[in-house]
Coordinates of C-alpha atoms in Angstrom, one line a residue:
M1 CA 3.2 -17.9 7.2
Q2 CA 5.4 -15.9 4.8
L3 CA 3.3 -13.6 2.6
R4 CA 4.3 -12.9 -1.0
I5 CA 3.1 -10.9 -3.9
G6 CA 0.3 -12.8 -5.6
D7 CA -0.9 -14.5 -2.4
D8 CA -4.4 -14.1 -1.1
A9 CA -4.5 -11.3 1.4
P10 CA -5.4 -12.9 4.7
N11 CA -8.8 -11.8 6.0
F12 CA -9.4 -10.7 9.5
T13 CA -11.9 -8.9 11.8
A14 CA -10.4 -6.0 13.8
H15 CA -11.4 -3.1 16.0
T16 CA -10.5 0.2 14.5
T17 CA -11.0 3.9 15.1
H18 CA -14.0 3.7 12.7
G19 CA -15.5 0.7 14.4
T20 CA -15.2 -3.1 13.8
I21 CA -14.4 -4.2 10.2
D22 CA -14.2 -7.4 8.3
F23 CA -11.2 -6.6 6.1
H24 CA -12.4 -8.3 2.8
Q25 CA -15.9 -6.8 3.2
W26 CA -14.4 -3.4 3.9
I27 CA -12.3 -3.6 0.7
G28 CA -15.3 -4.6 -1.4
D29 CA -14.6 -3.7 -5.0
H30 CA -11.9 -1.2 -4.1
W31 CA -8.1 -1.3 -4.0
A32 CA -6.7 -1.1 -0.5
I33 CA -3.5 0.2 1.3
L34 CA -2.7 -1.4 4.6
F35 CA 0.2 0.3 6.4
S36 CA 1.6 -0.6 9.8
H37 CA 3.3 1.1 12.7
P38 CA 5.3 -0.3 15.6
K39 CA 3.9 2.0 18.3
D40 CA 1.7 5.1 18.9
F41 CA 3.3 8.4 19.7
T42 CA 6.4 7.7 17.6
P43 CA 8.0 10.6 15.6
V44 CA 8.4 9.3 12.1
C45 CA 5.0 7.6 12.2
T46 CA 3.3 10.8 13.3
T47 CA 4.6 12.5 10.2
E48 CA 3.4 9.6 8.0
L49 CA -0.1 9.5 9.3
G50 CA -0.5 13.2 8.9
Y51 CA 0.8 13.3 5.4
L52 CA -1.3 10.4 4.2
A53 CA -4.4 12.1 5.7
R54 CA -3.6 15.2 3.6
I55 CA -3.3 13.2 0.3
K56 CA -6.2 10.9 1.0
P57 CA -8.2 12.5 -1.8
E58 CA -5.6 11.2 -4.3
F59 CA -6.3 7.6 -3.1
D60 CA -10.1 8.2 -3.2
R61 CA -9.7 9.3 -6.8
R62 CA -8.0 6.0 -7.5
N63 CA -10.8 3.9 -5.9
T64 CA -8.5 3.0 -3.1
R65 CA -9.2 2.7 0.6
I66 CA -6.6 3.3 3.3
L67 CA -6.2 1.3 6.5
G68 CA -3.6 2.0 9.2
L69 CA -2.5 -0.3 11.9
S70 CA -0.5 0.3 15.1
I71 CA 0.5 -2.0 18.0
D72 CA -1.6 -0.1 20.6
P73 CA -5.2 0.0 21.6
V74 CA -7.7 2.2 19.7
D75 CA -8.1 4.5 22.7
D76 CA -4.4 5.4 22.3
H77 CA -4.9 5.9 18.6
E78 CA -7.6 8.5 19.3
R79 CA -5.3 10.4 21.7
W80 CA -2.5 10.2 19.2
A81 CA -4.7 11.6 16.5
K82 CA -4.9 14.9 18.4
D83 CA -1.1 15.2 18.4
I84 CA -1.0 14.3 14.6
E85 CA -3.5 17.1 13.9
E86 CA -1.6 19.6 16.0
T87 CA 1.8 18.8 14.6
Q88 CA 0.9 17.9 11.0
G89 CA -2.2 19.9 10.3
T90 CA -4.5 17.0 9.5
A91 CA -5.8 14.2 11.8
P92 CA -6.1 10.7 10.3
N93 CA -9.3 10.5 8.2
Y94 CA -9.1 6.8 7.7
P95 CA -9.5 3.9 10.1
I96 CA -6.6 2.7 12.2
I97 CA -6.5 -0.9 13.6
G98 CA -5.8 -1.4 17.3
D99 CA -3.5 -4.5 17.1
A100 CA -2.3 -4.7 20.7
D101 CA -2.5 -8.5 20.6
L102 CA -0.4 -8.5 17.4
K103 CA -3.0 -10.6 15.6
V104 CA -2.9 -8.8 12.3
A105 CA 0.8 -8.2 12.5
K106 CA 1.4 -11.9 12.8
L107 CA -1.1 -12.8 10.2
Y108 CA 0.7 -10.6 7.7
D109 CA 4.2 -11.9 8.7
M110 CA 5.4 -8.5 10.1
I111 CA 6.9 -9.8 13.3
H112 CA 10.6 -10.7 13.1
P113 CA 11.1 -14.3 14.4
N114 CA 13.8 -13.1 16.7
A115 CA 11.7 -10.2 18.1
S116 CA 11.7 -9.9 21.9
G117 CA 8.6 -11.1 23.7
A118 CA 9.1 -8.6 26.4
Q119 CA 6.1 -6.7 27.9
P120 CA 5.4 -3.9 27.8
R121 CA 6.5 -3.9 24.2
T122 CA 8.5 -1.0 22.8
A123 CA 8.7 0.4 19.3
V124 CA 12.1 -1.4 18.9
D125 CA 10.5 -4.7 19.8
N126 CA 8.1 -4.1 16.9
A127 CA 10.6 -2.6 14.5
T128 CA 9.6 -4.7 11.5
I129 CA 6.0 -3.6 11.7
R130 CA 6.7 -0.9 9.2
S131 CA 5.1 -2.3 6.1
V132 CA 2.9 -1.1 3.2
F133 CA 0.7 -3.7 1.5
V134 CA -1.3 -2.9 -1.7
I135 CA -4.2 -5.2 -2.1
G136 CA -6.3 -5.5 -5.2
P137 CA -10.1 -5.8 -5.5
D138 CA -9.4 -9.5 -6.1
K139 CA -8.1 -9.6 -2.5
K140 CA -4.6 -10.5 -3.6
V141 CA -1.4 -8.9 -2.5
K142 CA 0.1 -6.7 -5.2
L143 CA 2.9 -5.0 -3.4
I144 CA 4.9 -5.3 -0.2
L145 CA 7.3 -2.6 1.1
T146 CA 9.0 -2.5 4.5
Y147 CA 10.8 0.5 5.9
P148 CA 13.2 0.9 8.8
M149 CA 11.9 3.0 11.7
S150 CA 14.4 5.8 10.9
T151 CA 13.2 6.3 7.3
G152 CA 9.8 7.9 6.7
R153 CA 7.7 6.3 3.9
N154 CA 7.3 8.1 0.6
F155 CA 3.6 8.0 -0.1
D156 CA 4.0 9.8 -3.4
E157 CA 5.9 6.7 -4.5
V158 CA 3.0 4.5 -3.2
L159 CA 0.7 6.6 -5.4
R160 CA 3.0 6.1 -8.4
V161 CA 3.1 2.4 -7.8
L162 CA -0.6 2.2 -7.4
D163 CA -1.0 4.0 -10.8
S164 CA 1.3 1.4 -12.4
L165 CA -0.6 -1.5 -10.8
Q166 CA -3.9 -0.2 -11.9
L167 CA -2.7 0.5 -15.4
T168 CA -1.0 -2.8 -15.9
A169 CA -4.1 -4.6 -14.5
R170 CA -6.2 -3.1 -17.3
H171 CA -3.7 -3.4 -20.2
K172 CA -1.0 -5.9 -21.1
V173 CA 1.8 -3.5 -20.5
A174 CA 4.6 -3.0 -17.9
T175 CA 6.1 0.3 -16.7
P176 CA 9.8 0.9 -17.0
A177 CA 12.2 2.3 -14.4
Q178 CA 11.4 5.8 -13.3
W179 CA 8.0 5.7 -15.0
E180 CA 5.6 8.4 -14.2
P181 CA 1.9 8.6 -15.3
G182 CA 1.8 9.7 -19.0
D183 CA 5.2 8.3 -19.9
D184 CA 5.6 5.5 -22.5
V185 CA 5.1 2.0 -21.3
I186 CA 6.5 -1.4 -22.3
I187 CA 4.4 -3.9 -24.3
A188 CA 4.2 -7.2 -22.4
P189 CA 6.4 -10.0 -23.8
S190 CA 3.3 -12.2 -23.9
I191 CA 1.9 -10.0 -26.7
G192 CA 3.3 -10.9 -30.1
D193 CA 3.7 -8.3 -32.8
D194 CA 0.6 -9.4 -34.7
E195 CA -1.6 -8.8 -31.6
A196 CA 0.4 -5.6 -30.8
K197 CA -0.6 -4.2 -34.3
K198 CA -4.2 -4.7 -33.4
R199 CA -3.8 -3.1 -29.9
Y200 CA -1.5 -0.3 -31.0
P201 CA -2.3 0.6 -34.7
D202 CA -0.2 3.8 -34.4
G203 CA 2.9 1.6 -33.8
W204 CA 5.6 1.4 -31.2
K205 CA 9.4 1.7 -30.8
T206 CA 11.4 -1.6 -30.8
V207 CA 14.7 -1.3 -28.9
K208 CA 15.1 -5.1 -28.7
P209 CA 12.6 -7.8 -29.7
Y210 CA 11.7 -8.1 -26.0
L211 CA 11.8 -4.3 -25.3
R212 CA 9.0 -2.4 -27.1
Y213 CA 7.9 1.0 -26.0
V214 CA 4.5 2.4 -26.7
A215 CA 2.4 5.4 -25.6
Q216 CA 0.6 4.8 -22.4
P217 CA -2.9 3.5 -23.2
A218 CA -5.7 5.8 -22.2

């Protein structure tokens, strides 16, 4: 099936480097990041896994759990973790799914329909398994990003988007282009001026009737 923003995140049971998990139970009342890799012992992915391990406290602070996935067995993940620690300074400190049978990759529509079925599979065969999914506590997909194998993911941007998603889930606002936490936000069009006066008694800046800026709610 094709997965879109707003869809229910498919549940699954999988073997990981931290044991077997039921995905929805593992999320619980947290937010979750699921990010995938086409193969173990690949260069760009090595840098990503290490960087994400270093900034994991930032996700913890945002009540967000991290779950990796790679198309190799868990035993390979454990050997790869040693290389990641040696080259990046930090070993993965979050679970990584062993998805050698492509079960989760197919469930999340990450396999290109024209992908080769050759065995053994190479990273190129799995090139589209380079996605980031943000999933809310309601178990719905909030964000989907897919990167080419040659471009490392920017997890600082994932943090920025997560801040926006969590803010806009709590308040009827949207975040404009290039928004950073603390910047002004946009009052949702669904909020009329009368309601806006109650929510924002200090006022706002109207650029167009549909474009009203207000200080970021606390």
